[in-house]
């Protein structure tokens, strides 16, 4: 990968900005088709707002449905919309009033309900003209129905454009996406009670979302997946969809004028690999406790898309005032999150201290030159010299924005520390780092110890992780003891009935991983010097931010250690398919039988049956998929083929732990390749049907499956 390679988020933002620009093509394009890539270096073309006759941006209204809202809010702020001339943004399902003679941009899913609402809006002359953008390709029957509605209502003159945009996926990090399918997808894909039409719809939705991701990236991938299960069904259907698009479209979305130069030759080595796996390949990342900043935030705080909700404690001197909830949005220009999201929590705390010191020094330097007593006094101070005042005013917005970002992360860090202390998350994390070495007696003792955390659900998570990882024989008597101990804590153990059924499958697909470096407690202590060493400094910082003086109490007793570099099962699978020369033999053995699909090859497939038919094939898990039998056995050369770029997709829910682990592997491998001047940089995009935290995965999915078992 070249250093100029843009992320999935960059490409999606460029596509959205083009929509906001009324699908106006950048100057170097001919104005036809969907080309959003420059022809020189494969980078996304940057549009500039088109202007009216007076030289002002064309002001417009944005109307979206729920998915459109989630897609836009994850990558753009209100100020960004304003830049592109959007003055009002409204949900299509809300009560809206007429704003005549103002262009309206619709960004919605192509559903019958949405089409009726659009027709209703135009027939009542709410807006004119309308620029209609569908998040995915509209099916022919729906398009014909929409044309019929338009003709009947006489609203054809109000419609300026109708576009398929291929954007029905949500990007929350540069190379992290989800399809926004809700927190019940794993239950739906594995339950015997799921209706056939619901299952077929879910599979088609996944195929459509992956097709949109592939279109946005601009290159047709090689598809790899394990035999059987939903992953094979999805891979086969996506292969057919891509193949049909290439064969049936004269000027398709992947033709030479529309794709990245690296893909124009169609050579396998320059194309990405799309790895599709079922969630059952490894359930542990969905339940594990983490010590990494972004994973802790996802576990401890209420996080939806890029919005974090935390409880802020009452200020000192106001004991009667209860804590308040405050929401924060993680934006693309959040320098602190970009740098620290994948770092261990103690390092994040140290970086907060370093950044606050830097801010304080810079602010002090400015006020010293101007003679003002503080940053806040600058605007009212007329005695300062003009040159110094001008320089200060220039720096003021950047300093205030940086301080606001640091205040936000201090509040988040406070909430995390409270969660770590109350729930004993450091203890659970440390136990899980060496989970295979834990005996039955040690696990039982951890469950029964009332001092081990305030949330019984954490103990259930620990037990399930041990149960899925251990090589020890667990008798029925042992299991009854564990269940009794867990019930005594007050936790709902319904999920264990399903976990027992799925255990044998996951044990066949999981790949045990030894740490890439030994645990060295002395090195860890030297690196972090313990939380206590930074507590005194940070306590002052938190006081300055009005967060109270209880930080010292929060930080005392929290364990300090250096997380071990340990690749998860999905990372091992990815390595064996991307870099087989350096992968472990155990990982290669697990992926040796993975099927191989090349949508560009001449070997056509037969017609794909509905997903509900595949479910009727014999399978060890109730509600699971049998062997679909539509893939190609990979040849030896195909099995040993390397890739520089991968899209890794899990069917049934994604984990922040897996995303962080894959990015760590990519950075580590790329650094080794750069140092040795051998091979190109690796890049991994991680996606799932929905990002789900451990509490929701246990209570809303595993527990429901346990009730049905």
XYZ file of C-alpha atoms in Angstrom:
709
model
C 0.000 0.000 0.000
C 1.230 3.457 -0.773
C 1.384 6.105 1.873
C -1.202 8.126 -0.033
C -3.803 5.360 0.100
C -7.022 6.772 1.468
C -9.115 5.061 4.106
C -12.631 3.720 3.728
C -13.870 6.722 5.701
C -12.113 9.157 3.332
C -13.814 7.533 0.370
C -17.242 7.487 1.980
C -16.931 11.146 2.985
C -16.010 12.057 -0.596
C -19.075 10.182 -1.863
C -21.370 11.938 0.640
C -19.902 15.334 -0.180
C -20.571 14.674 -3.832
C -24.223 13.960 -2.998
C -24.404 17.195 -0.975
C -23.000 18.922 -4.048
C -26.031 17.748 -6.073
C -23.892 14.966 -7.615
C -21.818 17.600 -9.377
C -18.687 16.071 -10.900
C -15.229 17.527 -10.123
C -13.730 19.524 -13.009
C -11.440 16.746 -14.296
C -14.380 14.351 -14.831
C -16.648 14.262 -17.832
C -19.780 14.508 -15.689
C -20.995 11.003 -16.465
C -21.237 7.883 -14.316
C -20.194 7.356 -10.727
C -16.476 8.021 -10.971
C -15.200 9.395 -7.686
C -11.531 8.504 -8.145
C -8.800 10.546 -9.722
C -7.138 8.932 -12.724
C -3.605 9.709 -11.618
C -3.050 8.235 -8.170
C -6.203 6.428 -7.101
C -7.185 9.040 -4.540
C -10.732 10.216 -4.053
C -11.453 13.414 -5.941
C -12.281 16.416 -3.783
C -15.321 18.387 -4.858
C -15.885 22.063 -4.183
C -19.375 23.467 -3.513
C -21.117 24.608 -6.658
C -22.323 28.204 -6.556
C -25.409 30.020 -7.736
C -25.450 33.079 -10.035
C -24.597 35.342 -7.086
C -21.529 33.303 -6.143
C -23.114 31.822 -2.996
C -23.465 28.102 -2.211
C -26.763 26.570 -3.301
C -28.730 26.305 -0.045
C -30.644 23.070 0.329
C -32.524 20.753 2.704
C -31.307 17.262 3.598
C -33.930 14.581 4.255
C -32.773 11.160 5.450
C -34.140 7.997 7.002
C -32.644 6.353 10.096
C -29.843 4.562 8.238
C -29.003 7.699 6.252
C -28.828 9.657 9.515
C -26.444 7.140 11.080
C -24.210 7.081 8.003
C -23.865 10.872 7.820
C -23.618 11.557 11.565
C -20.726 9.093 11.894
C -18.463 11.037 9.513
C -19.776 14.636 9.260
C -20.770 17.360 11.701
C -23.470 20.000 11.325
C -20.801 22.569 10.442
C -19.606 20.274 7.628
C -23.144 20.103 6.248
C -23.367 23.890 6.411
C -20.210 24.138 4.322
C -22.013 22.274 1.552
C -25.067 24.514 1.752
C -27.307 22.304 3.927
C -29.296 24.619 6.190
C -31.810 22.112 7.596
C -31.627 18.351 8.040
C -34.794 16.360 8.758
C -35.860 12.760 9.262
C -38.219 11.542 6.565
C -40.471 9.993 9.248
C -40.881 13.272 11.174
C -43.599 15.861 10.683
C -42.257 18.343 8.127
C -43.589 21.636 6.775
C -43.399 23.105 3.306
C -40.289 25.050 2.317
C -41.130 25.960 -1.274
C -38.605 26.570 -4.052
C -35.742 25.046 -2.050
C -33.882 21.975 -3.369
C -34.277 18.867 -1.210
C -31.673 16.106 -1.041
C -33.100 12.706 -0.128
C -30.672 10.086 1.226
C -32.773 7.020 2.011
C -32.993 3.268 1.640
C -34.962 2.123 -1.424
C -38.041 0.821 0.410
C -41.708 0.987 -0.567
C -42.472 3.096 2.525
C -39.778 5.663 1.711
C -40.906 5.914 -1.914
C -44.471 6.637 -0.791
C -43.232 9.348 1.592
C -41.184 11.002 -1.174
C -44.176 10.958 -3.526
C -46.352 12.404 -0.749
C -43.820 15.214 -0.094
C -43.662 16.198 -3.752
C -47.411 15.984 -4.319
C -47.906 18.400 -1.396
C -45.217 20.715 -2.844
C -43.083 20.569 0.298
C -39.873 20.951 -1.701
C -38.809 21.504 -5.291
C -36.762 20.234 -6.983
C -35.909 16.862 -5.387
C -32.538 15.124 -5.717
C -33.222 11.505 -4.761
C -30.271 9.371 -3.653
C -30.781 5.738 -2.685
C -28.306 4.198 -0.248
C -28.238 1.003 -2.323
C -29.375 -0.042 -5.764
C -33.152 0.178 -6.062
C -34.729 -3.101 -7.266
C -36.407 -2.926 -10.671
C -39.957 -3.650 -9.354
C -39.671 -0.823 -6.797
C -38.328 1.573 -9.433
C -41.261 0.770 -11.721
C -43.666 1.238 -8.813
C -42.073 4.609 -8.010
C -42.408 5.660 -11.650
C -46.079 4.696 -11.548
C -46.633 6.698 -8.329
C -44.842 9.704 -9.835
C -46.966 9.579 -12.988
C -50.190 9.254 -10.998
C -49.313 12.144 -8.682
C -47.967 14.318 -11.488
C -44.708 15.014 -9.631
C -42.252 14.184 -12.419
C -41.282 17.834 -12.918
C -40.299 18.089 -9.250
C -37.663 15.351 -9.542
C -34.250 16.572 -10.733
C -32.152 13.405 -10.152
C -32.442 9.772 -9.103
C -29.166 8.062 -8.149
C -28.026 4.731 -6.704
C -25.198 5.644 -4.307
C -23.952 2.345 -2.769
C -23.438 3.790 0.705
C -25.506 1.502 2.970
C -22.746 0.958 5.542
C -21.690 2.994 8.597
C -18.039 4.000 9.058
C -17.070 4.845 12.638
C -13.258 4.686 12.351
C -10.960 5.137 9.316
C -11.078 1.413 8.469
C -13.981 0.155 10.597
C -17.531 -0.259 9.323
C -20.793 -1.928 10.236
C -24.000 -2.508 8.316
C -26.226 -1.139 11.090
C -28.326 -4.312 11.192
C -29.048 -4.169 14.915
C -27.900 -6.133 17.929
C -29.951 -9.239 17.193
C -28.228 -10.398 14.005
C -26.298 -13.216 15.708
C -29.532 -14.499 17.248
C -31.330 -14.245 13.892
C -28.608 -16.128 11.990
C -28.409 -18.937 14.563
C -31.974 -19.336 15.817
C -34.187 -22.145 14.578
C -37.174 -19.847 15.214
C -36.161 -17.241 12.628
C -38.699 -16.987 9.810
C -37.414 -17.909 6.348
C -38.233 -14.519 4.867
C -36.394 -12.730 7.701
C -33.330 -14.897 7.152
C -33.362 -14.341 3.387
C -33.740 -10.593 3.924
C -30.803 -10.512 6.372
C -28.513 -12.360 3.948
C -29.515 -10.083 1.058
C -28.902 -7.037 3.265
C -25.387 -8.262 4.104
C -24.607 -8.969 0.442
C -25.878 -5.509 -0.529
C -23.778 -3.817 2.170
C -20.610 -5.673 1.196
C -21.236 -4.853 -2.473
C -21.416 -1.155 -1.510
C -18.144 -1.378 0.447
C -16.440 -3.014 -2.535
C -17.803 -0.314 -4.885
C -16.605 2.446 -2.536
C -13.121 0.913 -2.383
C -13.137 0.681 -6.178
C -11.609 -2.775 -6.631
C -13.089 -6.249 -7.069
C -11.693 -8.560 -4.377
C -10.848 -12.216 -4.233
C -13.361 -13.713 -1.762
C -12.328 -16.348 0.802
C -14.591 -18.020 3.361
C -14.908 -21.263 5.341
C -17.080 -24.078 3.993
C -20.671 -24.189 5.103
C -22.574 -21.721 7.240
C -23.857 -18.256 6.489
C -20.374 -17.078 5.436
C -20.329 -19.365 2.393
C -23.873 -18.408 1.433
C -22.994 -14.695 1.615
C -19.692 -15.122 -0.240
C -21.381 -17.089 -3.041
C -24.199 -14.567 -3.419
C -21.759 -11.635 -3.418
C -19.629 -13.416 -6.018
C -22.730 -13.834 -8.199
C -23.790 -10.196 -7.694
C -20.349 -8.871 -8.648
C -20.093 -11.245 -11.613
C -23.538 -10.297 -12.922
C -22.732 -6.602 -12.554
C -19.519 -6.945 -14.564
C -21.122 -9.036 -17.302
C -24.380 -7.111 -17.627
C -23.153 -3.516 -17.376
C -21.309 -2.084 -20.347
C -19.895 0.795 -18.281
C -19.830 -0.861 -14.873
C -18.663 0.539 -11.542
C -15.355 -1.327 -11.884
C -14.524 -0.496 -15.510
C -11.149 1.073 -16.252
C -12.477 4.621 -15.984
C -14.096 4.035 -12.594
C -11.602 2.041 -10.561
C -8.368 2.524 -8.747
C -5.294 2.183 -10.974
C -3.941 -0.634 -8.800
C -6.923 -2.744 -9.803
C -7.161 -1.865 -13.472
C -5.103 -4.808 -14.638
C -7.205 -7.271 -12.663
C -4.047 -8.912 -11.346
C -4.758 -10.898 -8.198
C -1.675 -9.609 -6.394
C -2.887 -5.994 -6.573
C -6.463 -6.785 -5.613
C -7.711 -7.006 -2.039
C -8.989 -10.158 -0.400
C -12.434 -10.181 1.229
C -12.525 -12.636 4.141
C -16.041 -13.539 5.304
C -16.378 -15.567 8.510
C -19.192 -16.566 10.854
C -19.184 -15.135 14.376
C -18.953 -18.669 15.782
C -15.357 -18.894 14.547
C -14.443 -17.212 17.849
C -16.888 -15.890 20.454
C -14.245 -14.836 22.976
C -13.573 -11.290 21.596
C -17.286 -10.535 21.993
C -17.032 -11.195 25.749
C -13.457 -10.383 26.768
C -12.348 -7.529 28.985
C -9.822 -5.188 27.434
C -7.139 -2.775 28.607
C -7.123 -0.711 25.397
C -8.728 2.746 25.383
C -11.280 2.300 22.557
C -12.324 -1.161 23.765
C -12.721 0.074 27.354
C -14.870 2.970 26.153
C -17.044 0.532 24.185
C -17.401 -1.722 27.236
C -17.778 0.748 30.108
C -19.476 3.767 28.530
C -22.714 3.945 26.614
C -21.362 4.182 23.067
C -23.501 4.255 19.929
C -21.830 4.958 16.612
C -19.392 7.775 17.512
C -21.358 9.196 20.454
C -20.206 8.452 24.016
C -22.408 9.052 27.058
C -20.653 9.308 30.441
C -21.646 10.244 33.964
C -19.854 13.361 35.163
C -19.515 13.541 38.989
C -20.821 16.525 40.944
C -18.379 19.341 41.607
C -16.742 19.828 44.979
C -18.757 21.888 47.447
C -22.058 20.639 46.018
C -22.589 17.295 47.780
C -26.353 17.430 47.274
C -26.021 17.659 43.520
C -26.089 14.284 41.784
C -23.861 13.329 38.860
C -25.041 14.322 35.409
C -24.918 12.500 32.091
C -23.018 14.145 29.293
C -22.664 13.066 25.665
C -19.620 13.556 23.453
C -19.076 12.997 19.744
C -15.795 11.540 18.498
C -14.995 13.464 15.322
C -12.460 12.929 12.565
C -10.373 15.885 13.804
C -10.083 14.572 17.369
C -6.284 14.418 17.530
C -6.234 12.729 20.934
C -8.550 9.864 19.942
C -6.713 9.326 16.646
C -3.431 8.916 18.499
C -4.594 7.022 21.578
C -7.609 4.899 20.611
C -5.516 1.759 20.223
C -3.203 2.355 23.198
C -3.305 0.777 26.675
C -5.253 2.847 29.165
C -2.285 3.803 31.418
C -0.507 5.301 28.403
C -3.640 7.304 27.601
C -3.660 8.761 31.117
C -0.030 9.767 30.755
C -0.717 11.368 27.385
C -3.565 13.421 28.892
C -1.080 14.774 31.421
C 1.505 15.518 28.718
C -1.029 17.277 26.489
C -2.397 19.367 29.367
C 1.129 20.435 30.295
C 1.789 21.369 26.678
C -1.449 23.350 26.487
C -0.741 25.159 29.757
C 2.771 26.109 28.621
C 1.561 27.433 25.264
C -1.296 29.386 26.832
C 1.098 30.838 29.421
C 3.528 31.864 26.671
C 0.784 33.721 24.789
C -0.586 35.522 27.837
C 2.955 36.465 28.896
C 3.598 38.182 25.551
C 0.307 40.051 25.542
C 0.327 40.999 29.194
C -3.085 39.440 29.820
C -3.628 37.360 32.927
C -5.343 34.491 31.106
C -6.568 33.286 27.726
C -10.106 34.428 28.583
C -8.949 38.024 29.142
C -7.377 38.380 25.725
C -10.487 39.504 23.893
C -11.144 42.304 26.382
C -7.549 43.500 26.648
C -6.750 46.589 24.572
C -3.429 47.417 26.205
C -1.478 44.564 24.616
C 0.725 45.348 21.649
C -1.039 44.945 18.323
C 1.391 42.390 16.895
C 1.289 40.115 19.930
C -2.460 40.469 20.192
C -2.900 39.553 16.525
C -0.755 36.445 16.992
C -2.693 35.496 20.120
C -6.080 35.915 18.470
C -4.870 33.748 15.570
C -3.887 30.934 17.940
C -6.881 31.287 20.223
C -9.423 29.116 18.287
C -6.966 26.240 17.938
C -6.028 26.376 21.631
C -9.651 26.469 22.765
C -10.569 23.535 20.542
C -7.623 21.555 21.866
C -8.612 22.347 25.467
C -12.195 21.291 24.746
C -10.960 17.974 23.322
C -8.735 17.345 26.352
C -11.560 18.203 28.771
C -13.756 15.679 26.963
C -11.162 12.926 27.254
C -10.558 13.765 30.921
C -14.263 13.211 31.578
C -14.153 9.949 29.625
C -11.021 8.840 31.508
C -12.728 9.593 34.825
C -15.722 7.447 33.846
C -13.406 4.638 32.736
C -11.396 4.757 35.952
C -14.579 4.579 37.986
C -15.738 1.597 35.915
C -12.379 -0.134 36.249
C -12.317 0.404 40.014
C -15.950 -0.530 40.725
C -16.036 -3.573 38.464
C -12.459 -4.734 39.029
C -11.847 -4.793 35.277
C -8.077 -4.867 35.723
C -8.394 -8.157 37.640
C -10.645 -9.708 35.003
C -8.333 -8.594 32.216
C -5.299 -10.046 33.967
C -7.073 -13.371 34.519
C -8.128 -13.549 30.871
C -4.574 -12.900 29.680
C -3.618 -16.297 31.138
C -7.046 -17.931 30.939
C -5.832 -21.350 29.730
C -3.618 -21.661 32.811
C -6.500 -21.147 35.230
C -7.721 -24.254 37.040
C -11.342 -25.107 37.821
C -10.774 -24.207 41.467
C -9.308 -20.789 40.569
C -12.231 -19.918 38.285
C -14.754 -21.088 40.893
C -12.989 -18.998 43.544
C -13.091 -15.917 41.278
C -16.832 -16.374 40.769
C -17.514 -16.808 44.494
C -15.261 -13.920 45.606
C -17.606 -11.046 46.464
C -14.734 -8.564 46.221
C -14.174 -9.318 42.533
C -16.154 -6.515 40.949
C -19.616 -5.044 41.395
C -21.241 -6.514 38.262
C -21.993 -10.272 38.228
C -22.124 -10.158 34.417
C -18.326 -9.728 34.366
C -17.985 -13.065 36.187
C -20.239 -14.752 33.645
C -18.080 -13.346 30.856
C -14.953 -14.657 32.565
C -16.436 -18.122 32.979
C -17.617 -18.395 29.360
C -14.183 -17.313 28.101
C -12.520 -19.963 30.273
C -15.124 -22.569 29.272
C -14.479 -21.933 25.566
C -10.679 -21.838 25.983
C -9.766 -24.582 28.448
C -8.527 -27.994 27.415
C -9.625 -29.509 30.734
C -12.489 -31.981 30.851
C -15.531 -30.443 32.503
C -17.946 -33.000 33.903
C -21.655 -32.467 34.431
C -20.990 -32.164 38.168
C -18.363 -29.463 37.530
C -20.778 -27.578 35.302
C -23.511 -27.696 37.935
C -21.120 -26.227 40.532
C -20.195 -23.367 38.215
C -23.824 -22.650 37.358
C -24.843 -22.647 41.029
C -22.003 -20.241 41.880
C -22.966 -17.922 39.025
C -26.656 -17.970 39.968
C -25.679 -17.091 43.536
C -24.181 -13.836 42.221
C -27.561 -12.932 40.723
C -26.553 -13.173 37.066
C -28.811 -14.664 34.378
C -27.179 -17.950 33.255
C -29.645 -18.760 30.472
C -26.929 -18.204 27.860
C -24.890 -21.193 29.101
C -27.311 -23.674 27.506
C -26.400 -22.332 24.054
C -22.698 -21.839 24.842
C -22.461 -25.551 25.727
C -23.856 -26.438 22.290
C -21.571 -24.128 20.350
C -18.417 -24.935 22.326
C -17.276 -27.845 20.173
C -17.619 -25.797 16.981
C -15.669 -22.826 18.269
C -12.927 -25.067 19.690
C -12.396 -26.484 16.187
C -12.083 -23.037 14.610
C -10.276 -21.083 17.358
C -6.518 -20.754 17.019
C -4.596 -20.551 20.273
C -1.964 -17.847 20.265
C 1.152 -17.605 22.355
C 2.240 -14.072 23.228
C 4.724 -12.578 20.756
C 6.662 -11.296 23.768
C 6.955 -12.634 27.334
C 5.217 -10.851 30.172
C 7.791 -8.824 32.032
C 6.322 -7.198 35.097
C 9.492 -5.253 35.825
C 9.553 -3.796 32.321
C 5.890 -3.001 32.674
C 6.435 -1.159 35.946
C 9.363 0.735 34.462
C 7.333 1.770 31.413
C 4.209 2.959 33.206
C 5.671 3.601 36.682
C 2.241 2.684 38.024
C -0.913 4.708 38.010
C 0.103 6.138 41.371
C 3.050 8.034 39.862
C 0.774 10.061 37.598
C -2.145 10.367 39.985
C -0.809 13.406 41.825
C -0.251 15.326 38.609
C -3.518 14.302 37.025
C -5.500 15.016 40.177
C -4.576 18.678 39.799
C -5.575 18.582 36.137
C -8.946 17.074 36.914
C -9.524 19.671 39.651
C -8.770 22.411 37.145
C -11.377 20.932 34.819
C -13.958 20.920 37.618
C -14.125 17.125 37.785
C -13.788 16.882 41.550
C -10.948 15.682 43.753
C -11.917 12.016 43.892
C -9.502 11.072 41.103
C -6.866 9.980 43.598
C -9.338 7.605 45.213
C -10.309 6.221 41.834
C -6.762 5.580 40.739
C -5.464 3.960 43.923
C -5.420 0.198 43.758
C -5.933 -0.045 39.991
C -3.415 -2.498 38.631
C -0.757 -1.492 36.163
C 0.679 -3.830 33.556
C 1.778 -3.921 29.950
C -0.672 -5.726 27.672
C 0.791 -8.672 25.819
C 0.969 -8.689 22.028
C -1.312 -11.641 21.320
C -3.064 -12.229 18.015
C -6.720 -13.269 18.165
C -8.167 -16.093 16.070
C -9.497 -13.745 13.387
C -6.100 -12.039 13.141
C -4.415 -15.433 12.707
C -6.907 -16.324 9.967
C -6.265 -12.990 8.261
C -2.496 -13.467 8.469
C -2.693 -16.967 7.003
C -4.685 -15.657 4.005
C -2.796 -12.365 3.502
C 0.730 -13.416 4.381
C 0.936 -17.232 4.249
C 4.749 -17.201 4.117
C 4.976 -15.801 7.648
C 1.830 -17.367 9.141
C 1.933 -20.174 11.678
C 1.337 -23.710 10.484
C -1.659 -24.070 12.806
C -3.336 -21.014 11.269
C -2.633 -22.193 7.712
C -4.081 -25.610 8.579
C -7.331 -23.953 9.704
C -7.690 -21.951 6.472
C -6.417 -24.631 4.066
C -9.972 -25.631 3.178
C -11.314 -22.067 2.793
C -13.236 -21.609 -0.449
C -11.989 -19.309 -3.211
C -14.200 -16.999 -5.288
C -12.918 -14.751 -8.052
C -15.782 -12.691 -9.554
C -13.544 -11.812 -12.515
C -12.854 -15.416 -13.495
C -14.618 -17.088 -16.406
C -15.932 -19.921 -14.252
C -19.605 -19.102 -13.755
C -21.678 -20.443 -10.865
C -25.132 -21.882 -10.881
C -28.153 -20.129 -9.437
C -27.924 -19.535 -5.696
C -30.752 -20.956 -3.559
C -32.347 -18.789 -0.853
C -30.578 -18.760 2.501
C -33.599 -20.426 4.119
C -33.063 -23.548 1.937
C -29.431 -23.822 3.014
C -30.551 -23.732 6.637
C -32.456 -26.980 6.099
C -29.182 -28.842 5.434
C -27.724 -30.951 8.309
C -25.855 -28.770 10.809
C -24.597 -29.280 14.389
C -26.107 -25.996 15.611
C -29.889 -25.510 15.656
C -30.777 -22.820 13.161
C -27.309 -22.885 11.575
C -26.529 -23.273 7.887
C -25.550 -26.515 6.218
C -23.011 -26.906 3.427
C -24.097 -24.765 0.492
C -21.658 -26.341 -1.945
C -21.241 -23.369 -4.282
C -17.584 -22.470 -3.748
C -14.365 -23.500 -5.449
C -11.652 -25.480 -3.728
C -8.537 -23.303 -3.817
C -5.508 -24.634 -5.674
C -2.134 -24.744 -3.924
C -1.066 -21.539 -5.675
C -4.268 -19.784 -4.641
C -3.859 -20.949 -1.029
C -0.332 -19.485 -0.915
C -1.241 -16.241 -2.695
C -0.418 -13.145 -0.649
C -2.348 -9.882 -0.399
C -1.483 -6.375 0.774
C -5.054 -5.317 1.509
C -7.942 -7.152 3.140
C -11.557 -6.543 4.078
C -12.418 -8.814 7.015
C -16.131 -9.252 7.714
C -17.804 -11.117 10.584
C -21.405 -12.292 10.196
C -23.284 -11.888 13.484
C -21.557 -9.023 15.282
C -18.190 -7.333 15.557
C -15.823 -6.520 18.398
C -13.644 -3.475 19.048
C -11.017 -5.906 20.358
C -10.822 -7.629 16.976
C -10.599 -4.324 15.124
C -7.758 -3.116 17.355
C -5.964 -6.460 17.162
C -6.107 -6.502 13.352
C -4.781 -2.930 13.161
C -1.941 -3.801 15.553
C -0.998 -6.775 13.355
C -1.096 -4.636 10.197
C 1.139 -1.970 11.780
C 3.549 -4.569 13.141
C 3.787 -6.391 9.816
C 4.120 -3.173 7.820
C 6.870 -1.916 10.126
C 8.780 -5.182 9.710
C 8.371 -5.001 5.927
C 9.588 -1.381 5.862
C 12.573 -2.139 8.081
C 13.573 -5.119 5.971
C 12.717 -3.461 2.652
C 10.776 -6.600 1.787
C 7.137 -6.550 0.815
C 4.529 -3.803 0.887
C 2.574 -2.312 3.760
C -0.428 -4.312 4.949
C -3.832 -2.765 5.396
C -6.924 -4.336 6.968
C -10.492 -2.998 6.908
C -12.719 -4.614 9.532
C -16.486 -4.830 9.239
C -19.449 -6.583 10.790
C -23.226 -6.667 10.747
C -23.170 -4.524 13.934
C -20.632 -3.580 16.599
C -21.969 -5.125 19.814
C -20.577 -4.786 23.331
C -20.374 -7.754 25.700
C -23.432 -6.874 27.798
C -25.744 -6.641 24.775
C -24.254 -9.756 23.177
C -24.893 -11.791 26.327
C -28.311 -10.446 27.252
C -29.882 -9.906 23.835
C -28.375 -12.710 21.789
C -26.785 -15.580 23.747
C -29.512 -15.507 26.430
C -32.272 -15.716 23.794
C -30.530 -18.607 22.073
C -30.099 -20.280 25.461
C -33.836 -20.054 26.089
C -34.469 -21.811 22.772
C -31.895 -24.570 23.384
